[in-house]
Coordinates of C-alpha atoms and ligand atoms in Angstrom, one line a residue:
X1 CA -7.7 19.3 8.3
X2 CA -8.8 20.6 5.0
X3 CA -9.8 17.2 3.0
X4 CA -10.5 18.6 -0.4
X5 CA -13.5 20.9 0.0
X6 CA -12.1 23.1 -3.0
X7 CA -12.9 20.1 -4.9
X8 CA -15.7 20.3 -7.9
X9 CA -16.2 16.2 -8.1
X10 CA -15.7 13.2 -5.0
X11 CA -12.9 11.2 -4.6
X12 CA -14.2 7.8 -6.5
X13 CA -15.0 10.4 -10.1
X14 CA -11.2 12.0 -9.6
X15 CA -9.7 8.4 -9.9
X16 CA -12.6 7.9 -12.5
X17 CA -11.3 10.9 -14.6
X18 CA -7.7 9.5 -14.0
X19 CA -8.7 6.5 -16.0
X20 CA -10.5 8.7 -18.6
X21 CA -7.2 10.6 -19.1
X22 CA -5.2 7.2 -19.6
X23 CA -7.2 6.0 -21.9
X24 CA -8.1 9.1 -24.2
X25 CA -4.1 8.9 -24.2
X26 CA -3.9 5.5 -25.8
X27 CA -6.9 5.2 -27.7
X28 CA -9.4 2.7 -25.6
X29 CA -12.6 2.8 -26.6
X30 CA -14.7 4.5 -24.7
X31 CA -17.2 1.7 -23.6
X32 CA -14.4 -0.4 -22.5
X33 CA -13.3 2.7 -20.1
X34 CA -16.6 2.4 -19.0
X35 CA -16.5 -1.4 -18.2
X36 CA -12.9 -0.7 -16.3
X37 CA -14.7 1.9 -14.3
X38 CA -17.7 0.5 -13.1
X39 CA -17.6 -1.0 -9.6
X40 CA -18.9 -4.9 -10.1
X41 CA -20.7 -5.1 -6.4
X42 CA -21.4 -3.6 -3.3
X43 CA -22.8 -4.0 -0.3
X44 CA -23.4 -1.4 3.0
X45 CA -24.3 -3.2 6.1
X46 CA -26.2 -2.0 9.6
X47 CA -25.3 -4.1 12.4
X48 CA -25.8 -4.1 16.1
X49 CA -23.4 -4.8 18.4
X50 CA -24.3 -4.6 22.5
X51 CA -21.7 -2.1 24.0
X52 CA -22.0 -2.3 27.8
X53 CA -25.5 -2.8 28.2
X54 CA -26.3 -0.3 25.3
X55 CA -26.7 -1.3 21.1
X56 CA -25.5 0.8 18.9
X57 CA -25.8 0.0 15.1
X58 CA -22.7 0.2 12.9
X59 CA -22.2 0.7 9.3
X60 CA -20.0 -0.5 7.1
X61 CA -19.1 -1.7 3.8
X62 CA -17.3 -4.0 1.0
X63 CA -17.0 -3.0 -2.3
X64 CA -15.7 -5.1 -5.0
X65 CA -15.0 -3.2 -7.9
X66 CA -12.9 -5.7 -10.3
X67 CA -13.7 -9.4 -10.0
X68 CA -12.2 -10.6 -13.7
X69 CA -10.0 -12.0 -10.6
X70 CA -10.5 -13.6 -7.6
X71 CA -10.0 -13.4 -5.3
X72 CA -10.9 -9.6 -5.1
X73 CA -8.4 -8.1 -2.5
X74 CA -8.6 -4.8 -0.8
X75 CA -7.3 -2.9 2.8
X76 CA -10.7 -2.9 5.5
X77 CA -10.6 0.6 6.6
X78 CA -11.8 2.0 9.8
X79 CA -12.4 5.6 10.2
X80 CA -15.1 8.0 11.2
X81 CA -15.2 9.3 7.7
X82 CA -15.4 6.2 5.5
X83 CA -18.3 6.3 3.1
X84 CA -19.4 4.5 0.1
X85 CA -18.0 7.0 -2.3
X86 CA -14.6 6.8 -0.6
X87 CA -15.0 2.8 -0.7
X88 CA -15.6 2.2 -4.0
X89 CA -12.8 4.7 -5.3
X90 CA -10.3 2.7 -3.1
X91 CA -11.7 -0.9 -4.6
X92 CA -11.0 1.0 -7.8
X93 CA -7.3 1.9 -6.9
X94 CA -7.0 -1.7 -5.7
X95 CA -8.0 -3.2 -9.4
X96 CA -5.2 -1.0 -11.0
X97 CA -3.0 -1.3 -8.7
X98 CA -3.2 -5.6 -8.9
X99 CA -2.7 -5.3 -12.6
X100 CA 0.2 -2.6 -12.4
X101 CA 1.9 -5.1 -9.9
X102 CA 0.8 -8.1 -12.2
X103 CA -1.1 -9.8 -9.2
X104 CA -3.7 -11.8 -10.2
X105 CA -6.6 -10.5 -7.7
X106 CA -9.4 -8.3 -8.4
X107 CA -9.7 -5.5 -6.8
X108 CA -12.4 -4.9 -3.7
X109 CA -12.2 -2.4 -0.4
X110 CA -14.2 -2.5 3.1
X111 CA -14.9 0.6 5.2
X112 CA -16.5 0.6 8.5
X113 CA -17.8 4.2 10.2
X114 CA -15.9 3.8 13.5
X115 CA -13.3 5.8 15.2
X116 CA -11.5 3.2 16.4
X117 CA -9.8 4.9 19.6
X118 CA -13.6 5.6 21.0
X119 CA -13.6 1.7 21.9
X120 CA -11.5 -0.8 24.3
X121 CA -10.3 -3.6 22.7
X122 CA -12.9 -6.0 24.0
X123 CA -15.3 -3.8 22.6
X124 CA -13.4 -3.5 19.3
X125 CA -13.2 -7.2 19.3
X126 CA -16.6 -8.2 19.7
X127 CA -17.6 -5.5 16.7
X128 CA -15.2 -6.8 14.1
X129 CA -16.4 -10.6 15.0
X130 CA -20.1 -9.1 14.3
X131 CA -19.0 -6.9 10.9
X132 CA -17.0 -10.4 9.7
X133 CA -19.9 -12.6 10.7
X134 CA -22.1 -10.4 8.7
X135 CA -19.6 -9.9 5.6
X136 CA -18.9 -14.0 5.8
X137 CA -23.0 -15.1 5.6
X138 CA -23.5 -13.4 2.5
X139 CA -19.7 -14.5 0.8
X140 CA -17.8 -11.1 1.1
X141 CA -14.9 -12.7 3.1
X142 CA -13.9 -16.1 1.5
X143 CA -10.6 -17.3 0.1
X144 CA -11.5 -17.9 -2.8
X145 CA -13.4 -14.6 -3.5
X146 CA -13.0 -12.0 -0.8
X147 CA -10.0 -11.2 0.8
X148 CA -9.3 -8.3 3.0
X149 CA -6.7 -7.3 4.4
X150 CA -5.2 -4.1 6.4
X151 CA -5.3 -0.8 6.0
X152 CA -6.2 2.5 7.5
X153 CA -7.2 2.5 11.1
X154 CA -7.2 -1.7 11.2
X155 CA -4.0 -3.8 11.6
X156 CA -2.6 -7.7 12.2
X157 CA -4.9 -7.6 15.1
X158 CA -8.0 -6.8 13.9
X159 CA -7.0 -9.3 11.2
X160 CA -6.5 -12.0 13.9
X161 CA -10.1 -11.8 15.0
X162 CA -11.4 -12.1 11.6
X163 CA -9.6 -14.9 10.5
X164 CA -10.7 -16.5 14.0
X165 CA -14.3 -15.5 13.3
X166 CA -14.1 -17.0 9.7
X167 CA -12.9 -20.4 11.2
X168 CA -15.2 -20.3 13.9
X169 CA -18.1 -20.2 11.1
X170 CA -16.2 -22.4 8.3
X171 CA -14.1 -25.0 10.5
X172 CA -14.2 -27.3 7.8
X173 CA -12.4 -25.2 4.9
X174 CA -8.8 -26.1 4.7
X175 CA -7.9 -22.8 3.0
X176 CA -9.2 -21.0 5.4
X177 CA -6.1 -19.4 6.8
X178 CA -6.4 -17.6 3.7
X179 CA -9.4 -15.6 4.2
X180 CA -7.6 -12.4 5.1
X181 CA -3.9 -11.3 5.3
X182 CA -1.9 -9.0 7.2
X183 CA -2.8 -12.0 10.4
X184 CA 0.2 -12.3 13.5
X185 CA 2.9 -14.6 12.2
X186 CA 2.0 -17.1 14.7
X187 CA -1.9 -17.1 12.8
X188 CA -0.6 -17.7 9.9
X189 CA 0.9 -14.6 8.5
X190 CA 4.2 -13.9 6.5
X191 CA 7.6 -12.3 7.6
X192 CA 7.7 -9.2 6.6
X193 CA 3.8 -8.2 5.8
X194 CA 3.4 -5.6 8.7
X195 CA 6.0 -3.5 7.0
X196 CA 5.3 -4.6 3.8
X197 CA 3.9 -1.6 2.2
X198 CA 6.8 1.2 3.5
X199 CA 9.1 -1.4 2.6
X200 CA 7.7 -0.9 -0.9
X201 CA 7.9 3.0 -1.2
X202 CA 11.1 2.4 -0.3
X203 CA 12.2 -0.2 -2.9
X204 CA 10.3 2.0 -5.1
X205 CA 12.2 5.4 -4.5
X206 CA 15.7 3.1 -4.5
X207 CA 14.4 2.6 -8.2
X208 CA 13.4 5.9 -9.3
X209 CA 16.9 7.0 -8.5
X210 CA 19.2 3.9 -10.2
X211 CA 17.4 6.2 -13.7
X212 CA 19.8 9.1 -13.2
X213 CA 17.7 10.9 -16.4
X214 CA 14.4 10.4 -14.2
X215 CA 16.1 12.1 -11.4
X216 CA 17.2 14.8 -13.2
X217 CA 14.3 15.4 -14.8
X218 CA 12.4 16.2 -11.5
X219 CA 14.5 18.5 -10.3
X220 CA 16.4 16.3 -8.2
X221 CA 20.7 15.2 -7.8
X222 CA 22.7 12.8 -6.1
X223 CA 21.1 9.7 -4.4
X224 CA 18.6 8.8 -2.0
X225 CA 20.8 9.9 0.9
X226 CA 21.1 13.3 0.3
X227 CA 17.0 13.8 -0.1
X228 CA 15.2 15.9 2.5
X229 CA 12.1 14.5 3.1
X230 CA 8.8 15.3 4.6
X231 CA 6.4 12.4 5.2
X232 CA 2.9 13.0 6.8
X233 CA 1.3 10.1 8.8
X234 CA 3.7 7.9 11.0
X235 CA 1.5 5.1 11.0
X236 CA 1.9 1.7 9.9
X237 CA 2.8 2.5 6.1
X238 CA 4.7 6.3 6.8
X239 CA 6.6 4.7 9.9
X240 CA 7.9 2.4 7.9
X241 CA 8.9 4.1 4.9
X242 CA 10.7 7.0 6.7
X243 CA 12.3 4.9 9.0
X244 CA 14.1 2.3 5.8
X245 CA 14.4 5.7 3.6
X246 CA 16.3 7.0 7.1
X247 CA 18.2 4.3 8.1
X248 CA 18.9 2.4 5.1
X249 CA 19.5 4.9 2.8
X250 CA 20.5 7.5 4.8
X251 CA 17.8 9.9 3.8
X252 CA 16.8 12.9 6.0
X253 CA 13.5 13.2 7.5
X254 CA 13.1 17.3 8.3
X255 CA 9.5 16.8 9.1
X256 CA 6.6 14.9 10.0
X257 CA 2.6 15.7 9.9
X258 CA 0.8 14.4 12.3
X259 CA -3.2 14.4 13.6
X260 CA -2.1 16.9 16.0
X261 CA 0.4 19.0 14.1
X262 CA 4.2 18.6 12.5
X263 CA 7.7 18.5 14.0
X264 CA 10.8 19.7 12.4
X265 CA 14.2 19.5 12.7
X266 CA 16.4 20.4 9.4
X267 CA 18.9 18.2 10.7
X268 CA 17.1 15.2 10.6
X269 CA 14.6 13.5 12.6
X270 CA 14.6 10.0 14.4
X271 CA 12.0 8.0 13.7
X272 CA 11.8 5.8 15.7
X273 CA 12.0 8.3 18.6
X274 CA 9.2 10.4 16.9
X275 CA 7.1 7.0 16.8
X276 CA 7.8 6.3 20.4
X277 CA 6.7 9.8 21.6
X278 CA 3.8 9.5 19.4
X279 CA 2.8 5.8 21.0
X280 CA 3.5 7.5 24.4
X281 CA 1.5 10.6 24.7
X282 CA -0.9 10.7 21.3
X283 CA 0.9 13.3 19.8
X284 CA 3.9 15.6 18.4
X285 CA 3.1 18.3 20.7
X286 CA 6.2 18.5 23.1
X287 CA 8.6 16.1 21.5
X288 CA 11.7 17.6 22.4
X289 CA 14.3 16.7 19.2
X290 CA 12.6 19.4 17.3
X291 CA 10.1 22.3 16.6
X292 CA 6.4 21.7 16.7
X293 CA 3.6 23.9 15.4
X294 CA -0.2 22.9 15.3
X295 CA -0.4 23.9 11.8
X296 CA 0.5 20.7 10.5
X297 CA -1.6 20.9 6.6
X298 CA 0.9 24.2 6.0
X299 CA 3.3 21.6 6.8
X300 CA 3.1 19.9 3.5
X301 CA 3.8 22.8 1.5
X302 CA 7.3 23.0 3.0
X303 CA 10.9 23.4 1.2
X304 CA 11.7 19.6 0.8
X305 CA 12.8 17.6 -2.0
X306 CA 10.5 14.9 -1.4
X307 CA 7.0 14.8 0.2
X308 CA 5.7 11.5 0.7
X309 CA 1.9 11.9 2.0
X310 CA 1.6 8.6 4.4
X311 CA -2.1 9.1 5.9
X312 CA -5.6 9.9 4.1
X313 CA -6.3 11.2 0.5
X314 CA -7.4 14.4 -0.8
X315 CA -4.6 16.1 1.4
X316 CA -3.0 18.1 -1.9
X317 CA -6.3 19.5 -3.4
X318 CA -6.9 21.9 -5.7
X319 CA -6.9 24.8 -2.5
X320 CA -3.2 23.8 -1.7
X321 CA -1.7 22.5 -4.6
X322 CA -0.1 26.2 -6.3
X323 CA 1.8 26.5 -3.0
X324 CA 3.4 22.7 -3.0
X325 CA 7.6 23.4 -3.2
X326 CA 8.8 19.4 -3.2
X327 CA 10.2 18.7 -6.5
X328 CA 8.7 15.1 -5.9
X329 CA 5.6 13.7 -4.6
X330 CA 5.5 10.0 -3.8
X331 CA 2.0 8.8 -3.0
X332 CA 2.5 6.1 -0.5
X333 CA -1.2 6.8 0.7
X334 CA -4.1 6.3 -1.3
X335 CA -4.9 8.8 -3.5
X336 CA -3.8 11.8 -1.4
X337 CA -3.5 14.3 -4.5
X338 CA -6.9 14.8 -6.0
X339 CA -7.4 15.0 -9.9
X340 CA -7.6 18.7 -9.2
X341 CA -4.4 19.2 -7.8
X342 CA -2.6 16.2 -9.8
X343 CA -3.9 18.9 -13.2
X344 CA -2.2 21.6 -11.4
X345 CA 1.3 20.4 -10.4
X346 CA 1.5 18.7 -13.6
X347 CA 1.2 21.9 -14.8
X348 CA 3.9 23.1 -12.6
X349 CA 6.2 20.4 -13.2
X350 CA 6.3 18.7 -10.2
X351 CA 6.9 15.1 -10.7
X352 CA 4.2 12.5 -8.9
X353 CA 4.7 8.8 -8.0
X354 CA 1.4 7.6 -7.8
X355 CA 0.1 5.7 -5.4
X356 CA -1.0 2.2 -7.8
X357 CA 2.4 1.9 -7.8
X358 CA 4.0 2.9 -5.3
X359 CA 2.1 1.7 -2.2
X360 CA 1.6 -1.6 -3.9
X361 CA 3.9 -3.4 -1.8
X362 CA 1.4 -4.0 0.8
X363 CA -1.2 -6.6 -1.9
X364 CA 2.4 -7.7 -3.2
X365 CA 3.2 -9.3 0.4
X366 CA -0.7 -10.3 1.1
X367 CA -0.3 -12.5 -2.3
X368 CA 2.5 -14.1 -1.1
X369 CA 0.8 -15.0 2.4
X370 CA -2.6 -15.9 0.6
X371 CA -0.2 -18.3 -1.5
X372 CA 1.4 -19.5 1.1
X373 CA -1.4 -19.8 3.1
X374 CA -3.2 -22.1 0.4
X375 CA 0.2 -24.2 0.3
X376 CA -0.1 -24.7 3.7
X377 CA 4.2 -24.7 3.6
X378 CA 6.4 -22.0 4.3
X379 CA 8.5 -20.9 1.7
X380 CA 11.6 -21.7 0.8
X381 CA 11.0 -24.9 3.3
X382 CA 12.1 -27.8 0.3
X383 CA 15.2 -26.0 -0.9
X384 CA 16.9 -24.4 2.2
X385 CA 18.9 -27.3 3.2
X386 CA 19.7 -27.7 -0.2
X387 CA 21.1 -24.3 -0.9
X388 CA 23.0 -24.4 2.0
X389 CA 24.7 -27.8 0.8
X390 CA 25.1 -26.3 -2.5
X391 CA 26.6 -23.4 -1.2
X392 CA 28.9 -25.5 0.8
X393 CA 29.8 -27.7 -2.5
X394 CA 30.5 -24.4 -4.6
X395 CA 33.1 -22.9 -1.7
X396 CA 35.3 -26.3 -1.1
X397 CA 35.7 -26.2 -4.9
X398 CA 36.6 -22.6 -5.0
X399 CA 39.2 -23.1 -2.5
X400 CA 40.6 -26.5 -3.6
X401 CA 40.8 -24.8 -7.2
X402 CA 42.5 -21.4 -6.0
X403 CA 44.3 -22.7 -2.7
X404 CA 42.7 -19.7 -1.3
X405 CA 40.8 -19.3 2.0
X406 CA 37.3 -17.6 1.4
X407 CA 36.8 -14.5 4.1
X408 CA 35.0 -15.3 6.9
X409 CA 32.1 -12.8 6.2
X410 CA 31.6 -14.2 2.1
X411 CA 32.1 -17.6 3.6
X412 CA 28.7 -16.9 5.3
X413 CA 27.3 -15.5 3.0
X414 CA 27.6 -18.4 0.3
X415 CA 26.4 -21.0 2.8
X416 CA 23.3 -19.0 4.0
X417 CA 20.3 -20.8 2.6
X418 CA 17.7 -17.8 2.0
X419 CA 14.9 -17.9 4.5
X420 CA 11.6 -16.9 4.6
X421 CA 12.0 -12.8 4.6
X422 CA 14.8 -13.0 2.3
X423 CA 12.4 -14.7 -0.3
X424 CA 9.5 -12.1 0.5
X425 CA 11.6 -9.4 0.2
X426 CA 13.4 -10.5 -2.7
X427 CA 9.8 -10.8 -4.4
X428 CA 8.8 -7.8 -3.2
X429 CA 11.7 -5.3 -4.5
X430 CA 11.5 -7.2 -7.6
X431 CA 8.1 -6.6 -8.3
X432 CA 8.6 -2.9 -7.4
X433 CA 11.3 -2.9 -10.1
X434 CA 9.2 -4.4 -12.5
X435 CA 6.4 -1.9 -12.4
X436 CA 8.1 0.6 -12.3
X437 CA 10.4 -0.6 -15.2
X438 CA 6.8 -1.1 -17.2
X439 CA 5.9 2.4 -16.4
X440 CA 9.0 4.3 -17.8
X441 CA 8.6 1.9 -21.1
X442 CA 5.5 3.2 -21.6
X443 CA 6.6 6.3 -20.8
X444 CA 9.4 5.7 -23.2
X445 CA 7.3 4.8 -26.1
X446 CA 4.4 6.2 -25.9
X447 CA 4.3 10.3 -27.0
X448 CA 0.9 11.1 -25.4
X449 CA 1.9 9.9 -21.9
X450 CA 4.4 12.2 -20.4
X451 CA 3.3 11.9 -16.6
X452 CA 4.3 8.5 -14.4
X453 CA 0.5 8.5 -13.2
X454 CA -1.2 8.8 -16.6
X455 CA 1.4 5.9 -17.8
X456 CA 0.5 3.4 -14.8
X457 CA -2.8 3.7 -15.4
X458 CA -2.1 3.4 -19.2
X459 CA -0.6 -0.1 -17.9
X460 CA -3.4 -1.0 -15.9
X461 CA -6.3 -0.1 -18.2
X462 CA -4.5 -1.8 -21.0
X463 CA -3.9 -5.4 -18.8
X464 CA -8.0 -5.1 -18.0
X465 CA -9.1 -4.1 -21.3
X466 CA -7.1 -7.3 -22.5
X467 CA -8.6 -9.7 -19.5
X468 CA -12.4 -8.1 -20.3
X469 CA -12.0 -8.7 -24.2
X470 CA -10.6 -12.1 -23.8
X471 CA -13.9 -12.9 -21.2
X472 CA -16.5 -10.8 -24.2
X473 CA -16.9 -8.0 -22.3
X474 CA -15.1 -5.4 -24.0
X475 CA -13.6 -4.4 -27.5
X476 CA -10.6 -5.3 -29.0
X477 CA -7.5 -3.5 -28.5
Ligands
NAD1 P1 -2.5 3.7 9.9 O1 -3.8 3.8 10.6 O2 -1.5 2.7 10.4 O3 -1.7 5.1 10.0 C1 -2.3 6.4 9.6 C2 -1.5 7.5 10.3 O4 -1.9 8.7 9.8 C3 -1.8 7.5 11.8 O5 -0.6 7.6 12.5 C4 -2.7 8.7 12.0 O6 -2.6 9.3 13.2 C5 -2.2 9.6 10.9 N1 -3.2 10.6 10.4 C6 -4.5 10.4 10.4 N2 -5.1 11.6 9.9 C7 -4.0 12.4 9.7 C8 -4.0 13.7 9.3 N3 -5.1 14.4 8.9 N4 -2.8 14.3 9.2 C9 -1.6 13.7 9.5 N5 -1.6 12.4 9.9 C10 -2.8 11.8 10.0 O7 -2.8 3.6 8.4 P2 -1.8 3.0 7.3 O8 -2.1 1.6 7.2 O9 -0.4 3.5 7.5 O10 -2.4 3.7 6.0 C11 -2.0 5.0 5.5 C12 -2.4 5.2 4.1 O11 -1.7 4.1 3.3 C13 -3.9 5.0 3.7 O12 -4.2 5.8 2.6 C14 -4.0 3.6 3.3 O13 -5.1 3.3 2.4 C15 -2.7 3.4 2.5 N6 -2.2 2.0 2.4 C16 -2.0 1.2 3.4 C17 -1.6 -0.1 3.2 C18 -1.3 -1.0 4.4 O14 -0.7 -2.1 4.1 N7 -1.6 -0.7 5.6 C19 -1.4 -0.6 1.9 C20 -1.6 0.3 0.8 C21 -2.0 1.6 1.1

């Protein structure tokens, strides 16, 4: 697949020259751009790990581009193209996305050059004990400082081994649970983390469209449940969001872009069957509840209202970006349109989510397990019982006053204390709300800023500018 090779600058100076937009549009100074932009630390790493009876040396990194916050939090990324241009960029979106979502981490990535699915899982094991080991001696995986978490290629199990590794090497930190999130519940992890992130772009689209005059404006009518969408990458972020955007909200999902290619079916896709074949043989190729064809990039410039790129970034470049026909793009990958392309369908009219907001769900839900992980309590664990007496209380004086009987389903209801994933998620939509609330303010007030991209990053840029000024390190506002 095509990865942005019509593209005149790399992936880290396109979200560079998204900044640099952002802040020619609201007047920060120059320098202070410059002290936003510069990635604070990184470090690239060879290591050798024995695989049957052979070494072979692995590389990897951890960049930490914002630390005006610690801990600095990012996604660990495995994937046979990860680089250190790539990991930086993404540290970069991590730092603007933490501000945008007002959580008070730095922002930080880690890469290691690995296709994952060349390796057993003994063999995967033993590396990530080696890469943690090595990040862990030299302080790039602490609580306190740096704190990854999952992302690309990596999930709750590779997460599992390094929180192991971590408290086979620190036994004697009591926070250090909290070294990394994204773990197994049973190792410490949240409710509602694994699907945290989809469950995000979905709170996130549920918002756009409560603003009927944001809907209209890009193109769109009528709710979330009559949007056809297409949604490329059915891994752990796109399964998610197309299957809550499906089920929830009745949405229909007429096509999905896979390694190997794209199925369609304009009447609407199961996800969950489409996951299932996927898990089963590797690929799209043959699943019978729809058409497949190996040309799965074309894919993306289907009819649709909505595309929702779910995989890699750079996958609407400047080569592909004239021939995009969804009246929405919402970014629930990292950075999949590059600055190129983003210049081009703005252009075009063709309204963008981006992805500092809308994928932020997945740090929102690793704050709340680093938190709780640091409380050593679940939450909600003082005031359940207490909510559930006060709920109690509240209905025999509702009925005593009105004589009434309270339905059996509201009854329920009023007595349920909430637990754990009903806090989570409670947090979660509300901080999806909130941003994107902040972004159409500043889209609202501000007349240079006409483009829900260049205002988030307005937001973000503005929050840092403000932290590195009140530290010395930049200009007043
Ligand atoms: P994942 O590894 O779980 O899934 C990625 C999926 O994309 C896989 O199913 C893979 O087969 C597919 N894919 C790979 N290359 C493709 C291609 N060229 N065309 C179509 N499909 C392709 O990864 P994920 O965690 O879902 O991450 C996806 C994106 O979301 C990444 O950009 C990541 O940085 C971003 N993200 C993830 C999280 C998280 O919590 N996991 C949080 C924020 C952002």
């Amino acid at each position: 697949m095509d990865t942005g090779s019509h593209e005149s600058m790399s992936f880290r100076e396109g979200i560079d020259r998204m900044v640099d937009r952002a802040s020619l549009a609201i007047g920060l100074n120059p320098e202070t751009a410059k002290v936003i932009q510069a990635c604070n630390a990184v470090i690239q790493l060879k290591f050798p790990v024995g695989i049957d009876g052979n070494v072979e040396v692995f590389t990897g990194w951890w960049a930490i581009h914002s630390a005006h916050r610690l801990p600095a939090k990012g996604g660990l990324r495995f994937a046979p193209l990860v680089n250190q241009d790539e990991t930086e960029g993404l540290a970069a979106l991590m730092s603007y996305k933490c501000a945008i979502a007002d959580i008070p981490f730095g922002g930080a990535k880690g890469g290691l050059l690995i296709n994952p699915g060349d390796y057993t899982e003994d063999q995967l094991r033993k590396i990530v004990r080696q890469f943690t080991m090595e990040l862990a001696r030299r302080d790039f995986i602490n609580p306190a400082t740096n704190v990854p978490a999952p992302d690309f290629g990596t999930s709750s199990r590779e997460m599992a081994w390094i929180a192991d590794t971590y408290k086979a090497l620190f036994p004697d930190d009591v926070n250090r649970d909290a070294c990394v999130t994204g773990k197994p519940l049973n190792r410490g992890g949240v409710p509602g983390r694994t699907e945290a992130t989809g469950k995000g772009v979905q709170y996130a689209l549920q918002e756009f469209f409560r603003h009927a005059e944001r809907v209209a404006d890009a193109g769109l009518s009528d709710g979330l449940s009559s949007q056809r969408i297409v949604i490329q990458g059915l891994g752990n972020v796109g399964y998610h969001a197309a299957k809550y955007l499906a089920e929830e909200d009745g949405s229909t999902i007429i096509a999905i872009i896979e390694r190997d290619g794209v199925v369609v079916n304009e009447d609407g896709l199961n996800v969950h069957d489409v996951r299932q074949y996927l898990a089963e043989t590797g690929g799209l190729k043959g699943f019978p509840a729809g058409n497949y064809s190996a040309q799965g990039e074309q894919a993306l410039e289907m009819e649709c209202d909505i595309l929702i790129p779910a995989a890699l970034e750079s996958q609407v470049h400047a080569g592909n970006a004239m021939r995009i026909k969804a009246k929405l793009i919402v970014e629930a990958a990292n950075g999949p349109v590059t600055y190129q392309a983003d210049e081009i369908l703005r252009e075009r009219g063709i309204t963008i989510l981006p992805d500092i907001f809308v994928n932020a769900g997945g740090v929102t839900v690793s704050y709340f397990e680093w938190t709780r992980n640091l409380s050593h309590m679940r939450f909600g664990r003082l005031q359940r019982g207490l909510d559930e007496l006060r709920g109690m209380n509240y209905l025999a004086a509702l009925e005593s006053l009105t004589g009434k009987q309270t339905p059996e389903n509201l009854r329920r209801e009023i007595m349920r204390g909430a637990n754990e994933l009903d806090l989570i998620r409670s947090g979660l939509d509300d901080t999806m709300r909130m941003a994107f609330r902040d972004i159409v303010e500043m889209l609202r007030h501000h007349p240079n800023i006409s483009d829900y991209r260049t205002a988030a990053y307005a937001i973000a840029i503005n929050k840092m500018a403000q932290s590195y000024y009140e530290l010395g390190l930049a200009e007043p506002l």
